[in-house]
Short mmCIF file of C-alpha atoms in Angstrom, two decimals:
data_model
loop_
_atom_site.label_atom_id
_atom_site.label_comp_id
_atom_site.label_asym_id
_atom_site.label_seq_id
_atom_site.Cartn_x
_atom_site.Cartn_y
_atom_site.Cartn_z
CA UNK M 167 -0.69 22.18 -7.89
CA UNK M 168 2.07 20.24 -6.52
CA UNK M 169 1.56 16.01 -7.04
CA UNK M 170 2.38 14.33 -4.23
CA UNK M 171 2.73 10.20 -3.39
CA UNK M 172 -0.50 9.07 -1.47
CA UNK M 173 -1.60 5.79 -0.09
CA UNK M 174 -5.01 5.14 0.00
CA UNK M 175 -6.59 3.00 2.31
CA UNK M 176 -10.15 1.65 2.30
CA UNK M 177 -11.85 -0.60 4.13
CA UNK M 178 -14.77 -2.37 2.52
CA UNK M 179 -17.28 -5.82 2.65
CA UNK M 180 -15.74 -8.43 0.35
CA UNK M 181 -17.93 -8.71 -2.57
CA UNK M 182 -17.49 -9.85 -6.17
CA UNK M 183 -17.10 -6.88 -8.83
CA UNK M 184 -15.60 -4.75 -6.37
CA UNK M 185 -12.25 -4.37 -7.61
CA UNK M 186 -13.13 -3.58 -10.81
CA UNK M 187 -15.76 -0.92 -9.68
CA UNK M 188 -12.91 0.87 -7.51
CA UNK M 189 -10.13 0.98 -10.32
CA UNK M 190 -13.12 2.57 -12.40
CA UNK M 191 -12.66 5.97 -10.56
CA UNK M 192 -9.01 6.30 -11.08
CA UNK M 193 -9.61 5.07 -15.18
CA UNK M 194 -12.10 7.48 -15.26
CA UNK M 195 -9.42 10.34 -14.27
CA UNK M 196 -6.70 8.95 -16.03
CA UNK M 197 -5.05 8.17 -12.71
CA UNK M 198 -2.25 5.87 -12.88
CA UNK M 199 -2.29 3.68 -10.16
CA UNK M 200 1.55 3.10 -8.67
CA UNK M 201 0.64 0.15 -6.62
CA UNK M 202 -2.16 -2.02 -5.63
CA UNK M 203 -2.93 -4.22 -2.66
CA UNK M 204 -5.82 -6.20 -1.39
CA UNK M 205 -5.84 -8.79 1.19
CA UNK M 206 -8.05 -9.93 4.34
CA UNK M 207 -8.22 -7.95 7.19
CA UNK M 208 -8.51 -8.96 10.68
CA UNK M 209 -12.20 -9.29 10.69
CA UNK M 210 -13.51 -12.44 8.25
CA UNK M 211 -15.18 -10.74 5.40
CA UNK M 212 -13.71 -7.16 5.43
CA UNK M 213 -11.10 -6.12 2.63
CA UNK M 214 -7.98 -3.89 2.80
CA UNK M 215 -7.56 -1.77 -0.18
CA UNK M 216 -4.18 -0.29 -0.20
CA UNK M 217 -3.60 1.72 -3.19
CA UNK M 218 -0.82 4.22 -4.48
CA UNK M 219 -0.91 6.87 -6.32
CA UNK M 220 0.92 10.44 -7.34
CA UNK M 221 -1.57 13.13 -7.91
CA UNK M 222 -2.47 16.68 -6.06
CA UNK M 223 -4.38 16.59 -2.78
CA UNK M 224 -7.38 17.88 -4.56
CA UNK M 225 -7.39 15.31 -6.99
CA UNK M 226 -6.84 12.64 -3.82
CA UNK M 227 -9.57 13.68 -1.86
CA UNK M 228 -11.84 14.04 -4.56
CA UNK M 229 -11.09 10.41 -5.35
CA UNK M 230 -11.86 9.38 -2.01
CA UNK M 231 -14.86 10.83 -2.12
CA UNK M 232 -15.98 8.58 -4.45
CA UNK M 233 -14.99 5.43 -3.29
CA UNK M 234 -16.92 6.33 -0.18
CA UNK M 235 -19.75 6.29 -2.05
CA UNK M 236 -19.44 2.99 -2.75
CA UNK M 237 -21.86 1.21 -0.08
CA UNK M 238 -19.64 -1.52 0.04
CA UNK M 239 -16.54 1.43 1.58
CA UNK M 240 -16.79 1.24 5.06
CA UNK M 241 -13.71 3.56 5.87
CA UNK M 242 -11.42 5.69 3.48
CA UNK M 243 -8.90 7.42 4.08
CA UNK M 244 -5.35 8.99 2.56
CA UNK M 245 -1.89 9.82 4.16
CA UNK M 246 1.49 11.06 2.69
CA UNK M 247 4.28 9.08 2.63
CA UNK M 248 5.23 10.35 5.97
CA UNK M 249 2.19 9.44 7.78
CA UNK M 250 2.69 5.62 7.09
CA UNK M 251 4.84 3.06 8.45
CA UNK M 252 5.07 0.99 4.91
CA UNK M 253 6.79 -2.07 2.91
CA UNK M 254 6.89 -4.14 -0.32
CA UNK M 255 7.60 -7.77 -1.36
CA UNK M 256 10.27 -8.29 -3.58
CA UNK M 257 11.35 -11.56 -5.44
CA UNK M 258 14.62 -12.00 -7.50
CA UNK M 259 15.30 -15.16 -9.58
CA UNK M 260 18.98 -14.99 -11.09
CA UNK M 261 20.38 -17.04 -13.51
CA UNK M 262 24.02 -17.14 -12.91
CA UNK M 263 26.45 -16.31 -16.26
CA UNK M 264 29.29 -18.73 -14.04
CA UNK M 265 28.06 -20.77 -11.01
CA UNK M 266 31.11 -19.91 -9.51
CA UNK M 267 29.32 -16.59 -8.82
CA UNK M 268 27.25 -18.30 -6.52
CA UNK M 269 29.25 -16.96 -2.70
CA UNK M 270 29.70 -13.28 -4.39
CA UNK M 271 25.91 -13.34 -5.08
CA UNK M 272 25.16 -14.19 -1.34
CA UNK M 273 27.27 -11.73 0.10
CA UNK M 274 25.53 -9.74 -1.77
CA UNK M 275 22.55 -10.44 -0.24
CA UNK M 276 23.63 -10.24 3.05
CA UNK M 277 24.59 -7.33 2.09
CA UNK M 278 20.90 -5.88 1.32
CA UNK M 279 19.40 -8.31 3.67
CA UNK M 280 17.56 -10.25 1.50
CA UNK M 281 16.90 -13.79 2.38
CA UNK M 282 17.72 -17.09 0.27
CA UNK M 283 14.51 -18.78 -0.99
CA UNK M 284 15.79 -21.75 -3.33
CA UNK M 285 18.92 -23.32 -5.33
CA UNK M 286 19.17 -25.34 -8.47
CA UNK M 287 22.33 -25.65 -10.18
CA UNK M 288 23.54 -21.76 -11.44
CA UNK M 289 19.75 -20.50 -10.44
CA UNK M 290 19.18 -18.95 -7.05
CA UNK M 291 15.55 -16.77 -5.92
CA UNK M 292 15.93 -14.13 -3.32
CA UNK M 293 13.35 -12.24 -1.26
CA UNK M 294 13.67 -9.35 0.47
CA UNK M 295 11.35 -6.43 2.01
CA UNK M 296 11.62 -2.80 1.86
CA UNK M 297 10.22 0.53 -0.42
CA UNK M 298 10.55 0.73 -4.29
CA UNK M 299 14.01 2.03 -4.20
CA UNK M 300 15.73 -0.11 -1.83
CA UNK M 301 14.20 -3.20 -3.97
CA UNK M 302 15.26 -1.82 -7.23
CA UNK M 303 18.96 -0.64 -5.75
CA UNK M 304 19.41 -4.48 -5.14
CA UNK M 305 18.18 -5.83 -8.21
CA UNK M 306 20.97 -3.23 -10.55
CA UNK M 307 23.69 -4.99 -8.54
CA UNK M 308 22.03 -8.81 -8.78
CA UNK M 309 21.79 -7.97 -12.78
CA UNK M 310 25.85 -7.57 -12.21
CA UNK M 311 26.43 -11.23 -11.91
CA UNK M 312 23.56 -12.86 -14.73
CA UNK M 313 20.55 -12.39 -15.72
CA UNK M 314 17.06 -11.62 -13.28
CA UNK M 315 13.63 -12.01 -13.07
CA UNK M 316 12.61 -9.85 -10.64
CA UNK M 317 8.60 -9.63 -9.15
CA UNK M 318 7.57 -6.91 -6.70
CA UNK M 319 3.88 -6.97 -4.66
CA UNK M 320 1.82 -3.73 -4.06
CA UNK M 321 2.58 -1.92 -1.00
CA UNK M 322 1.17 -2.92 2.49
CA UNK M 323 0.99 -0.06 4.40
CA UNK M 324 -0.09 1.30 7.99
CA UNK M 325 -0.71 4.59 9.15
CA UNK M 326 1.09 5.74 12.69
CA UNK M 327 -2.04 7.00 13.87
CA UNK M 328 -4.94 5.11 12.42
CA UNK M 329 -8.41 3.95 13.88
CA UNK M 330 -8.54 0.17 15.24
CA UNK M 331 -11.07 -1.89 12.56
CA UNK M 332 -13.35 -2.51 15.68
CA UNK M 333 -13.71 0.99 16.54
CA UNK M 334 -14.37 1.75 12.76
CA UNK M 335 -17.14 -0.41 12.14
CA UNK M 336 -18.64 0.45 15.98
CA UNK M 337 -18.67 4.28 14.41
CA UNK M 338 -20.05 3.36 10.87
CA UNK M 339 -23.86 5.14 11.31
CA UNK M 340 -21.52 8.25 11.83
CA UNK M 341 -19.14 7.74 9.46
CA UNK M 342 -21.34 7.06 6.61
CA UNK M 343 -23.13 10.93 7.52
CA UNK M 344 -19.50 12.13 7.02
CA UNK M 345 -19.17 15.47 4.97
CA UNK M 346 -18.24 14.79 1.48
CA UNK M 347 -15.95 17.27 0.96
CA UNK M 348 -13.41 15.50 2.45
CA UNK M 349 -9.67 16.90 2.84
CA UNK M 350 -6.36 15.81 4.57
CA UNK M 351 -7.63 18.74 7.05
CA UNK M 352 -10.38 16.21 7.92
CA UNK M 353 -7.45 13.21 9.56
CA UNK M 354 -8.19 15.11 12.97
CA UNK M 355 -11.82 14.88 12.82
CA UNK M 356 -12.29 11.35 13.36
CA UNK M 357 -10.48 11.58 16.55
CA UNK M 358 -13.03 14.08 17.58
CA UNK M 359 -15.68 12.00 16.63
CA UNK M 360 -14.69 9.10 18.55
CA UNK M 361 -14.00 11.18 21.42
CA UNK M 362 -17.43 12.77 21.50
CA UNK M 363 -19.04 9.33 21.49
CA UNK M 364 -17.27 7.55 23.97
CA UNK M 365 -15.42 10.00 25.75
CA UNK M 366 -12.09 8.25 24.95
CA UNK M 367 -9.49 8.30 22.64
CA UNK M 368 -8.53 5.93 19.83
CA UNK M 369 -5.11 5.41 20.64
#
């Protein structure tokens, strides 16, 4: 079967060990995992997992099956690339060869609209936003003009049509009866879930 890029997104409590307990299923596969975020959500004490990877559909789902039996997972789900509105962090440090370089260097990153973060002498750090490949396309040129340290974050992503936290955790006692075999045919299903319980949609 065909591998494919697909985010990952989970919702879960914050608790200690939690992390390392997740990762576990994708070592346990011999998944490579592309990218990796956590962060707070919206609601105090509820994580955002956010994690890449390039495997087959089967492979995905069966992955998220697991994590939803974590009892900690309140809310997992997967999307293609096209499916998600998504960015990454990137940070460039360059040490000049000739400081001289300095004004070429900043058209430069006009050029790729990446902002100016701090000067000293021949050193200048950069950031700028965007996928892997627009980050990377920016560092070959900086690498043109001296040498670079270059750090990129995991990816934050956001799915065009995705369920509001609040209307998540109001639907958990259903959720957590979901089937297990769970499929990218299933993305509809929590739509007409919702709408069966309230009588309105999510959106």
């Amino acid at each position: 079967m065909k591998k494919n890029n697909y985010t990952i997104t989970a919702y879960t409590e914050n608790t200690v060990g939690l992390l390392s307990r997740i990762t576990a299923i994708f070592t346990r596969r011999h998944i490579n995992i592309k990218s990796l975020n956590v962060s707070e959500t919206e609601k105090k004490g509820i994580s955002r997992f956010t994690v890449v990877i390039c495997e087959t559909e089967d492979m995905t789902s069966k992955v998220v099956k697991q994590i939803r039996k974590i009892v900690e997972a309140m809310y997992v789900d997967f999307h293609t690339d096209n499916m998600i509105i998504s960015t990454q962090l990137g940070m460039f440090k360059i040490k000049m060869v000739e400081e001289q370089y300095a004004n070429n260097v900043r058209l430069l990153a006009q050029k790729f609209d990446a902002s100016e973060m701090a000067r000293s002498g021949n050193m200048i750090v950069f950031q700028k936003t965007g996928n892997r490949e627009e980050l990377e396309a920016f560092l070959a040129e900086l690498r043109t003009f001296g040498e670079v340290e270059y750090a990129r974050s995991g990816r934050v992503a956001l799915s065009i049509r995705s369920i509001p936290l609040r209307k998540i955790m109001a639907l958990l006692p259903a959720m957590h009866n979901y089937e297990d075999n769970y499929t990218m045919d299933h993305h509809g299903e929590l739509e007409d879930l919702e709408v069966s319980m309230n009588g309105n949609s999510m959106h």
